[in-house]
C-alpha cells in the first residue's frame, strides 16, 4: 500500500487515497494523524464534530467538570491551611463556559494538526460499499461524494446505552451526553451504574453540593478495579455523604410534582430530581452499512478484529470503541497506530490488553495497570501482595489528602520471594499522574527488586509506590 518504485500505488487523486478513515474521534484521528506522519495520503470522514466522544461528551468535559469540583473542594478546606477564604459558591454556567473554551481550543489544535499533515477531512456520514474500497459520503457539508481507499479504517465509536423504564428526556433522565452540558446541577441525583462514568459523575456532583445515590447492579462498584481499591473509593464516597447501594435492580421511575421516584426491585423507592443513567456504551455501527459488506460483527454488535485490528474483510480495519476491547481514548490511539503499521506492512507489536493503563478521575482517584489480586489468582498465579496507605506519606499529609493506598501484586517465586510485578493498583491523591512508572514496571516485566532499586524523590506521593515495592523485597524504610 505504501507507494514504492517497484509497487506504485494508484495515483492519489481528489477521490482516491491510501487510507480512508470513517470517524473523527480518538481512534479515527489518531489513525489519520499517524498515517499522514508516515507519508500516507489519508482522508477522514466525520459526521458530527471532529474529536468525537472524547473531546465533546467524554474524557475532556468530564475531567474539566471534575477539576471544578477539585477547586471547590480545595477552597472548602482552605481554612485548615489558615487561608481565610469565604465558603465557595458555584456558578455552574461559568464552569460550562470554561469547559467549552477548553474543548474549543483542543478542537482547533486538532484541526490544525490535520491540516498541517494534509489529511483530507470530509464532513458527512461515511458508508462502506460492498466492494470494501469505496466509501460513500453524504448528508454533510462535503455533499454527496464517493471516495476510494487502498485501505479503509472503521472508527465510528460508541453511543450511550440505556435501560428499560428509563427513557432519556434530558431533564428527569439524562445520560453523560446531557449531564455534561447542564447549566445547573440538580439538588438530588440518582446515578444508575457505578462504573467509571457513574463514579466520576457522582464524585463531581457531590463535591458541588448535589445529594447523590449510586445504584449498582453488581456486588461492588467499579468492576475490574482491585477489591481493596474499590472498597476505599466506596468508603470515601460514603464518608462524603454519597449513598452507595450495590447488588440492586431498578425497575423504572414515576415522575411526580417535583422530580421523580425511582423504583428499586425489593427495595425502597428513592425520590430524586434527576436520574443519571451510566450503564455502559454500545458500539455505533448503525450508519456504516455493514450488512452489505460481510464485515463480521459479534453478538453484542462489536466489529470483530484480529490482534492487528483487521476485520474479517481484506483491506478493512476497525479501531476504538467499535471493537470489543477496552473503551478508552488511549486504546483508540494505540489501535489506530497498530492498524496503520499493519497497513504499512511493518508487523506491529499488538496492544497488550492485559496490561493497559486505566485511570478513573473521581475523588479519590483510581489508577492501575495489570492484574488485580483476584484476577491474578484466577489466572493461576501464586502471588505476594504488598499494600501501603497514603496516611504515612509526607506529601499526602502536606496536601491534606491521605485517603488511599498503593497495592503491588507480584508473582511468588519458587523460593517464596516476590518476583515479577503482575499488577499495580493505586487509589488516592493524583494517582492518575503517578501511574506512569507502575505501568512501565508492569509492562517491562520488572521484578520488585529491580523496580524497588529506583530512587523516588522526597517528599512526593510516588514514594508510596517505592515503599510498597521495597516492602516486597523484605526490607523497608518507613
Ligand atoms: P468516538 O470518540 O465515539 O468517535 C467516533 C466518531 O465517529 C464520532 O465523532 C462520530 O460522530 C463519528 N461517526 C460515527 N459513525 C460515522 C459515520 N458513519 N460516518 C462518519 N462519522 C461517523 N476514555 C479515556 O481514555 N479516559 C477518560 O477519562 C474517559 N472519560 C470518558 C468520560 C465519558 C463521560 C465518556 C462517555 C467516555 C469517556 N472515555 C474516556 C471514553 C472515550 O471517550 C472513548 O473511548 C473514545 O472517545 C473512543 O474513541 P473512538 O474514536 O473509538 O470513538
Ligand atoms: P461501565 O461499563 O464502566 O460501567 C457500567 C456500570 O453499570 C457497571 O458497573 C454495571 O454493572 C452497571 N450496570 C449495568 N446495568 C445496570 C443496571 N440495570 N442497574 C444498575 N447498574 C447497572 O460503563 P460506563 O461507566 O457507562 O462507562 C462507559 C465506558 O466509558 C467505560 O467502559 C469506560 O471505558 C469509558 N470511561 C472511561 C473513563 C476513564 O477512563 N476515566 C471515564 C468514563 C468512562
XYZ file of C-alpha atoms and ligand atoms in Angstrom:
575
model
C 0.000 0.000 0.000
C 2.855 2.415 0.619
C 3.838 3.657 -2.824
C 7.251 2.279 -3.776
C 9.200 2.318 -7.049
C 8.507 -1.405 -7.611
C 4.932 -1.291 -6.454
C 3.416 2.062 -7.307
C 0.021 2.768 -5.785
C -2.697 4.229 -7.963
C -2.020 7.927 -8.241
C -3.739 9.802 -5.424
C -6.488 11.937 -6.785
C -9.156 14.051 -5.191
C -11.167 10.885 -4.660
C -8.552 8.160 -4.194
C -6.471 7.807 -1.016
C -4.020 5.397 0.558
C -6.280 5.233 3.620
C -9.888 6.294 4.192
C -10.893 6.611 7.858
C -14.563 6.694 8.877
C -14.957 8.577 12.181
C -13.053 11.521 13.615
C -12.788 10.544 17.301
C -9.569 9.393 19.038
C -9.413 6.118 17.067
C -10.069 7.823 13.745
C -7.987 10.965 14.144
C -5.051 9.017 15.620
C -5.139 6.721 12.558
C -5.276 9.762 10.261
C -2.503 11.723 12.006
C -0.173 8.756 12.455
C -0.784 7.567 8.889
C -0.170 11.025 7.462
C 3.008 11.394 9.527
C 4.213 8.151 7.916
C 3.676 9.645 4.455
C 0.276 8.143 3.611
C -2.356 10.157 1.786
C -5.331 9.995 4.177
C -8.983 11.050 4.075
C -11.032 11.192 7.275
C -14.819 11.431 7.341
C -16.694 12.829 10.361
C -20.454 13.272 10.546
C -20.678 15.418 13.685
C -17.712 17.003 15.405
C -14.032 16.307 14.984
C -12.706 14.933 18.268
C -15.598 12.511 18.809
C -16.983 11.428 22.160
C -13.701 12.078 23.969
C -13.429 15.765 23.162
C -17.109 16.711 23.139
C -19.050 14.451 25.536
C -16.409 12.278 27.202
C -12.929 12.491 28.691
C -12.257 16.197 28.314
C -15.548 17.754 29.501
C -15.873 15.175 32.294
C -12.368 15.910 33.598
C -12.909 19.640 33.271
C -16.012 19.468 35.473
C -14.132 17.237 37.921
C -11.472 19.938 38.116
C -14.145 22.464 39.077
C -15.125 20.013 41.821
C -11.480 19.823 42.957
C -11.171 23.614 43.103
C -14.399 23.778 45.120
C -13.099 21.109 47.499
C -9.784 22.898 47.941
C -11.448 26.220 48.721
C -13.842 24.465 51.130
C -10.808 23.261 53.102
C -8.816 26.499 52.795
C -9.339 27.425 56.465
C -7.395 24.315 57.548
C -4.365 25.954 55.914
C -5.048 29.320 57.514
C -6.270 30.745 54.237
C -9.364 32.681 55.131
C -11.472 32.323 52.001
C -15.245 32.554 52.133
C -17.222 29.346 51.764
C -17.258 28.697 47.997
C -20.364 29.321 45.927
C -20.926 27.933 42.455
C -21.835 29.487 39.126
C -22.129 26.379 37.007
C -22.740 28.474 33.902
C -19.201 29.880 34.195
C -17.904 26.330 34.644
C -19.682 25.290 31.460
C -18.242 28.230 29.526
C -14.750 27.381 30.736
C -15.289 23.726 29.781
C -16.379 24.768 26.297
C -13.343 27.027 25.991
C -11.023 24.103 26.760
C -12.832 21.909 24.216
C -12.756 24.606 21.524
C -9.015 25.146 21.948
C -8.331 21.420 21.703
C -10.574 21.027 18.639
C -8.849 23.960 16.931
C -5.479 22.378 17.725
C -6.622 19.065 16.287
C -7.947 20.700 13.117
C -4.601 22.472 12.773
C -2.715 19.186 13.084
C -4.923 17.501 10.463
C -4.489 20.426 8.096
C -0.745 20.585 8.711
C -0.423 16.896 7.779
C -2.617 17.385 4.722
C -5.334 14.987 5.839
C -8.430 15.492 3.679
C -11.308 15.954 6.130
C -14.809 15.331 4.793
C -17.932 16.460 6.620
C -20.686 13.849 6.288
C -21.688 10.278 7.069
C -19.459 7.568 5.626
C -20.870 4.261 4.413
C -18.686 1.366 3.266
C -19.588 -0.080 -0.133
C -19.839 -3.835 -0.765
C -16.573 -3.570 -2.786
C -14.745 -2.765 0.513
C -12.771 0.032 -1.126
C -15.375 2.695 -1.847
C -16.840 4.884 0.877
C -19.935 6.930 0.092
C -20.131 10.230 1.949
C -23.451 12.029 2.340
C -25.526 14.367 4.465
C -22.842 16.895 5.408
C -21.112 19.999 4.111
C -18.931 17.916 1.787
C -22.039 16.934 -0.186
C -22.616 13.512 -1.747
C -19.298 12.092 -2.871
C -17.742 8.666 -3.214
C -14.078 8.144 -2.435
C -11.861 5.075 -2.572
C -9.016 3.856 -0.400
C -6.417 1.119 -0.687
C -7.271 0.589 2.969
C -10.329 1.587 4.987
C -10.306 2.050 8.780
C -13.659 1.969 10.583
C -13.615 4.153 13.704
C -17.270 5.038 14.284
C -17.042 4.804 18.081
C -19.836 4.223 20.557
C -23.091 5.651 21.884
C -24.698 5.667 25.336
C -26.661 2.630 26.436
C -29.945 2.988 28.292
C -32.141 0.550 30.215
C -35.862 -0.226 30.017
C -38.014 2.043 32.182
C -35.646 4.998 31.885
C -36.317 6.842 28.627
C -33.885 9.705 28.301
C -35.742 13.041 28.261
C -32.835 15.359 29.052
C -34.372 16.688 32.270
C -35.545 13.921 34.600
C -33.491 11.173 32.961
C -30.129 12.007 31.449
C -27.001 10.227 30.258
C -23.455 11.560 30.134
C -24.327 13.309 26.846
C -26.805 15.636 28.551
C -25.270 15.852 32.013
C -22.032 17.302 30.718
C -23.879 20.339 29.351
C -26.276 21.128 32.226
C -26.303 24.811 33.134
C -27.300 23.941 36.693
C -26.775 20.827 38.802
C -29.763 19.100 40.462
C -30.196 19.166 44.241
C -30.597 15.374 44.283
C -29.410 12.788 41.763
C -29.665 9.019 41.439
C -26.823 7.561 39.386
C -27.634 4.157 37.887
C -24.388 2.239 37.305
C -21.299 2.563 39.492
C -18.700 2.156 36.741
C -16.193 4.728 35.530
C -18.773 7.311 34.425
C -21.074 6.743 37.404
C -18.257 7.193 39.938
C -16.761 10.247 38.201
C -20.153 11.974 37.954
C -21.197 11.019 41.498
C -17.937 12.405 42.843
C -18.171 15.622 40.809
C -21.809 16.326 41.697
C -21.342 15.501 45.368
C -18.373 17.884 45.649
C -20.532 20.589 44.099
C -23.425 20.126 46.514
C -25.749 17.539 44.948
C -27.107 14.788 47.198
C -26.101 11.643 45.292
C -27.193 7.996 45.410
C -25.385 5.371 43.310
C -27.351 2.235 42.419
C -25.095 -0.538 41.115
C -26.353 -3.959 39.977
C -23.142 -5.857 40.803
C -21.907 -6.609 44.339
C -19.298 -3.818 44.132
C -18.795 -0.519 42.352
C -16.000 -0.110 39.789
C -15.980 -3.591 38.247
C -12.495 -4.550 37.075
C -10.836 -2.466 39.790
C -8.991 -4.375 42.551
C -11.285 -5.093 45.516
C -9.173 -3.152 48.056
C -9.033 -0.082 45.813
C -12.768 -0.175 45.036
C -13.535 -0.552 48.757
C -11.549 2.582 49.573
C -13.473 4.565 46.958
C -16.795 3.264 48.301
C -15.834 4.088 51.899
C -14.610 7.531 50.921
C -17.801 8.214 48.933
C -19.902 7.209 51.938
C -17.858 9.484 54.242
C -18.643 12.373 51.902
C -22.363 11.624 52.068
C -22.780 9.707 48.811
C -25.165 6.781 49.283
C -23.872 3.647 47.562
C -26.217 0.698 47.096
C -24.800 -2.382 45.395
C -26.499 -5.560 44.205
C -29.707 -3.675 43.338
C -32.009 -3.776 40.314
C -34.018 -0.748 39.257
C -37.357 -1.331 37.558
C -38.430 2.149 36.435
C -39.418 5.580 37.715
C -42.585 7.618 38.252
C -42.418 11.388 37.682
C -44.056 13.499 40.382
C -44.661 17.173 41.084
C -41.030 17.650 41.968
C -38.609 15.289 40.280
C -39.277 11.581 40.069
C -39.364 8.415 42.148
C -37.001 5.575 41.244
C -38.267 2.077 41.916
C -35.819 -0.491 43.232
C -36.707 -4.179 42.970
C -37.331 -5.441 46.521
C -36.064 -2.152 47.984
C -37.310 1.271 48.958
C -38.313 3.863 46.365
C -35.931 6.797 46.036
C -37.130 10.339 45.348
C -34.789 12.402 43.245
C -34.584 15.403 40.922
C -32.581 13.680 38.221
C -31.656 10.151 37.177
C -28.266 9.730 35.532
C -28.050 6.512 33.516
C -24.439 5.313 33.188
C -24.677 1.611 32.379
C -22.098 1.357 29.606
C -21.786 2.245 25.914
C -22.701 0.319 22.770
C -20.718 0.192 19.533
C -22.112 2.642 16.962
C -22.071 0.733 13.675
C -25.556 1.950 12.705
C -24.587 4.076 9.700
C -21.613 2.162 8.300
C -23.739 -0.021 6.002
C -22.006 -3.189 7.247
C -24.862 -5.512 6.206
C -23.773 -5.316 2.604
C -20.074 -5.794 3.295
C -19.540 -9.096 5.090
C -17.630 -7.382 7.917
C -18.237 -9.691 10.922
C -19.922 -8.312 13.986
C -20.242 -10.204 17.314
C -23.486 -10.828 19.198
C -23.132 -7.531 21.109
C -22.670 -5.542 17.898
C -18.892 -5.004 18.113
C -16.823 -5.405 14.948
C -14.626 -8.490 15.225
C -10.922 -7.896 14.641
C -7.647 -9.768 14.972
C -4.677 -8.533 17.023
C -3.680 -6.166 14.196
C -7.200 -4.663 14.072
C -8.003 -6.389 10.758
C -11.695 -7.123 10.265
C -12.969 -10.292 8.602
C -12.743 -8.499 5.247
C -9.462 -7.846 3.402
C -8.446 -4.207 3.280
C -10.738 -3.113 6.121
C -9.507 -2.423 9.661
C -11.510 -1.307 12.746
C -10.294 0.517 15.884
C -11.561 2.212 19.043
C -14.875 1.798 20.851
C -16.375 -0.039 17.882
C -14.260 -3.149 18.589
C -14.638 -5.348 21.699
C -11.618 -4.050 23.627
C -11.386 -1.501 26.473
C -13.379 1.610 25.564
C -10.684 4.171 26.281
C -9.361 7.065 24.211
C -5.731 5.985 24.582
C -6.634 2.475 23.426
C -8.243 4.049 20.349
C -4.940 5.883 19.747
C -2.943 2.674 20.217
C -5.202 0.624 17.939
C -5.119 3.340 15.275
C -1.312 3.148 15.253
C -1.363 -0.679 15.094
C -3.757 -0.554 12.117
C -1.589 1.979 10.267
C 1.591 -0.004 10.917
C -0.139 -3.137 9.660
C -1.276 -1.266 6.538
C 2.349 -0.192 6.074
C 3.426 -3.846 6.345
C 5.526 -3.155 9.444
C 4.454 -6.194 11.521
C 3.301 -4.113 14.506
C 3.508 -5.116 18.147
C -0.161 -5.743 19.086
C -1.717 -3.906 22.045
C -1.223 -5.879 25.278
C -4.774 -5.681 26.586
C -3.960 -7.427 29.881
C -1.602 -4.616 30.923
C -3.337 -1.392 29.884
C -3.138 1.791 31.904
C -6.520 2.671 33.475
C -7.263 5.972 35.226
C -10.537 6.995 36.858
C -10.728 10.611 37.968
C -13.243 10.514 40.821
C -12.083 11.605 44.280
C -10.135 9.652 45.439
C -8.638 8.856 42.048
C -8.034 5.298 40.865
C -5.217 4.145 38.579
C -3.975 0.697 37.698
C -2.120 -1.488 35.254
C -2.006 -5.261 35.093
C -3.665 -7.922 37.207
C -5.764 -7.219 40.266
C -5.118 -9.659 43.121
C -8.318 -11.571 42.308
C -7.603 -11.722 38.556
C -4.002 -12.875 39.109
C -5.174 -15.735 41.326
C -7.892 -16.642 38.847
C -5.240 -16.767 36.118
C -3.395 -19.357 38.235
C -0.593 -17.215 39.677
C 0.730 -17.746 43.171
C 1.033 -14.165 44.366
C 2.651 -11.998 47.003
C 0.956 -8.709 47.789
C 2.070 -5.521 49.489
C -0.075 -2.501 50.374
C 0.929 0.917 51.638
C -1.529 3.609 52.645
C -1.030 7.284 51.853
C -1.712 8.190 55.500
C 2.010 7.710 56.256
C 3.225 9.710 53.249
C 4.647 13.187 53.916
C 3.361 14.843 50.737
C -0.133 13.394 51.221
C -0.219 14.937 54.710
C 1.050 18.258 53.343
C -1.697 18.464 50.749
C -4.257 17.180 53.246
C -5.362 14.237 51.135
C -4.415 10.950 52.771
C -7.195 8.552 51.742
C -5.888 5.687 49.639
C -3.209 3.114 49.060
C -0.782 1.567 46.623
C -1.075 -2.182 46.156
C 1.527 -4.219 44.282
C 0.747 -7.756 43.180
C 3.863 -9.812 42.386
C 4.460 -13.374 41.284
C 5.697 -15.626 44.086
C 8.929 -17.343 43.059
C 9.875 -20.977 43.925
C 11.866 -19.556 46.868
C 8.699 -17.871 48.191
C 10.102 -14.430 47.375
C 8.290 -11.791 45.336
C 9.422 -11.800 41.709
C 7.856 -10.258 38.591
C 5.368 -7.449 39.118
C 1.964 -8.578 37.826
C -0.098 -5.544 38.677
C -0.108 -2.215 40.472
C -3.368 -0.737 41.750
C -3.484 2.723 43.245
C -6.189 4.799 44.838
C -5.551 8.223 46.308
C -4.272 11.715 45.556
C -3.176 12.319 41.941
C -2.610 8.604 41.316
C -3.664 9.165 37.686
C -0.451 11.190 37.338
C 1.592 8.631 39.294
C 0.662 5.554 37.293
C 3.384 6.065 34.656
C 6.235 4.315 36.394
C 3.995 1.487 37.644
C 2.678 0.985 34.112
C 6.208 0.757 32.761
C 7.314 -1.653 35.502
C 4.381 -3.975 34.759
C 4.907 -3.826 31.002
C 8.688 -4.210 31.180
C 8.001 -7.262 33.356
C 10.293 -5.848 36.021
C 10.809 -7.749 39.265
C 10.060 -5.988 42.543
C 13.795 -5.898 43.332
C 14.565 -4.145 40.038
C 11.797 -1.596 40.414
C 12.463 -1.003 44.134
C 16.076 -0.050 43.344
C 14.958 3.198 41.701
C 15.083 6.310 43.872
C 11.852 8.218 44.471
C 12.222 11.958 45.064
C 11.294 13.219 48.529
C 8.754 14.408 49.501
C 6.489 13.031 46.777
C 3.383 10.929 46.620
C 5.310 8.466 44.449
C 7.414 7.489 47.447
C 4.426 5.363 48.379
C 4.986 3.175 45.303
C 8.694 2.918 46.180
C 7.873 1.856 49.754
C 5.346 -0.724 48.579
C 7.870 -2.258 46.190
C 10.632 -2.191 48.785
C 8.432 -3.969 51.329
C 8.200 -6.855 48.870
C 11.994 -7.209 48.927
C 11.743 -7.966 52.636
C 13.278 -4.652 53.785
C 11.869 -1.196 54.263
C 12.499 2.406 55.274
C 9.333 3.977 56.546
P -15.710 8.200 19.323
O -14.941 9.106 20.179
O -17.107 7.862 19.700
O -15.670 8.820 17.855
C -16.334 8.243 16.788
C -16.653 9.335 15.798
O -17.152 8.748 14.609
C -17.734 10.297 16.280
O -17.270 11.616 16.190
C -18.918 10.041 15.338
O -19.653 11.220 15.051
C -18.221 9.535 14.089
N -19.028 8.650 13.261
C -19.771 7.594 13.631
N -20.321 6.987 12.560
C -19.894 7.692 11.479
C -20.106 7.550 10.086
N -20.821 6.548 9.582
N -19.546 8.465 9.269
C -18.799 9.487 9.754
N -18.547 9.650 11.064
C -19.090 8.758 11.908
N -11.649 7.434 27.905
C -10.438 7.634 28.458
O -9.452 7.077 27.993
N -10.282 8.470 29.537
C -11.322 9.115 30.091
O -11.138 9.857 31.051
C -12.616 8.926 29.532
N -13.682 9.565 30.041
C -14.903 9.407 29.460
C -15.983 10.066 30.006
C -17.243 9.920 29.457
C -18.410 10.656 30.050
C -17.409 9.100 28.303
C -18.764 8.952 27.655
C -16.338 8.430 27.751
C -15.069 8.569 28.334
N -13.960 7.900 27.830
C -12.738 8.065 28.413
C -14.069 7.003 26.665
C -13.611 7.703 25.373
O -14.350 8.878 25.183
C -13.795 6.752 24.204
O -13.123 5.541 24.480
C -13.228 7.342 22.911
O -13.848 8.551 22.596
C -13.435 6.336 21.773
O -12.890 6.861 20.593
P -13.450 6.387 19.171
O -12.713 7.181 18.156
O -13.431 4.927 19.063
O -14.993 6.798 19.163
P -19.004 0.804 32.731
O -19.109 -0.450 31.969
O -17.688 1.259 33.240
O -19.954 0.725 33.998
C -21.317 0.472 33.905
C -21.809 0.033 35.270
O -23.215 -0.034 35.250
C -21.298 -1.341 35.669
O -20.798 -1.276 36.964
C -22.534 -2.205 35.561
O -22.531 -3.286 36.453
C -23.616 -1.211 35.898
N -24.943 -1.556 35.400
C -25.275 -2.037 34.178
N -26.623 -2.196 34.096
C -27.139 -1.781 35.278
C -28.449 -1.680 35.793
N -29.510 -2.035 35.074
N -28.613 -1.210 37.059
C -27.546 -0.829 37.808
N -26.278 -0.915 37.360
C -26.079 -1.369 36.112
O -19.710 1.903 31.817
P -19.793 3.472 31.978
O -19.464 3.897 33.359
O -21.094 3.846 31.407
O -18.637 3.960 31.022
C -18.604 3.574 29.641
C -17.188 3.459 29.174
O -16.589 4.730 29.106
C -16.339 2.664 30.152
O -16.286 1.322 29.731
C -15.001 3.285 30.103
O -14.175 2.531 29.270
C -15.229 4.653 29.491
N -14.933 5.663 30.504
C -13.666 5.775 30.948
C -13.347 6.695 31.894
C -11.950 6.778 32.352
O -11.107 6.101 31.787
N -11.657 7.614 33.328
C -14.332 7.592 32.475
C -15.650 7.372 31.964
C -15.910 6.436 31.003
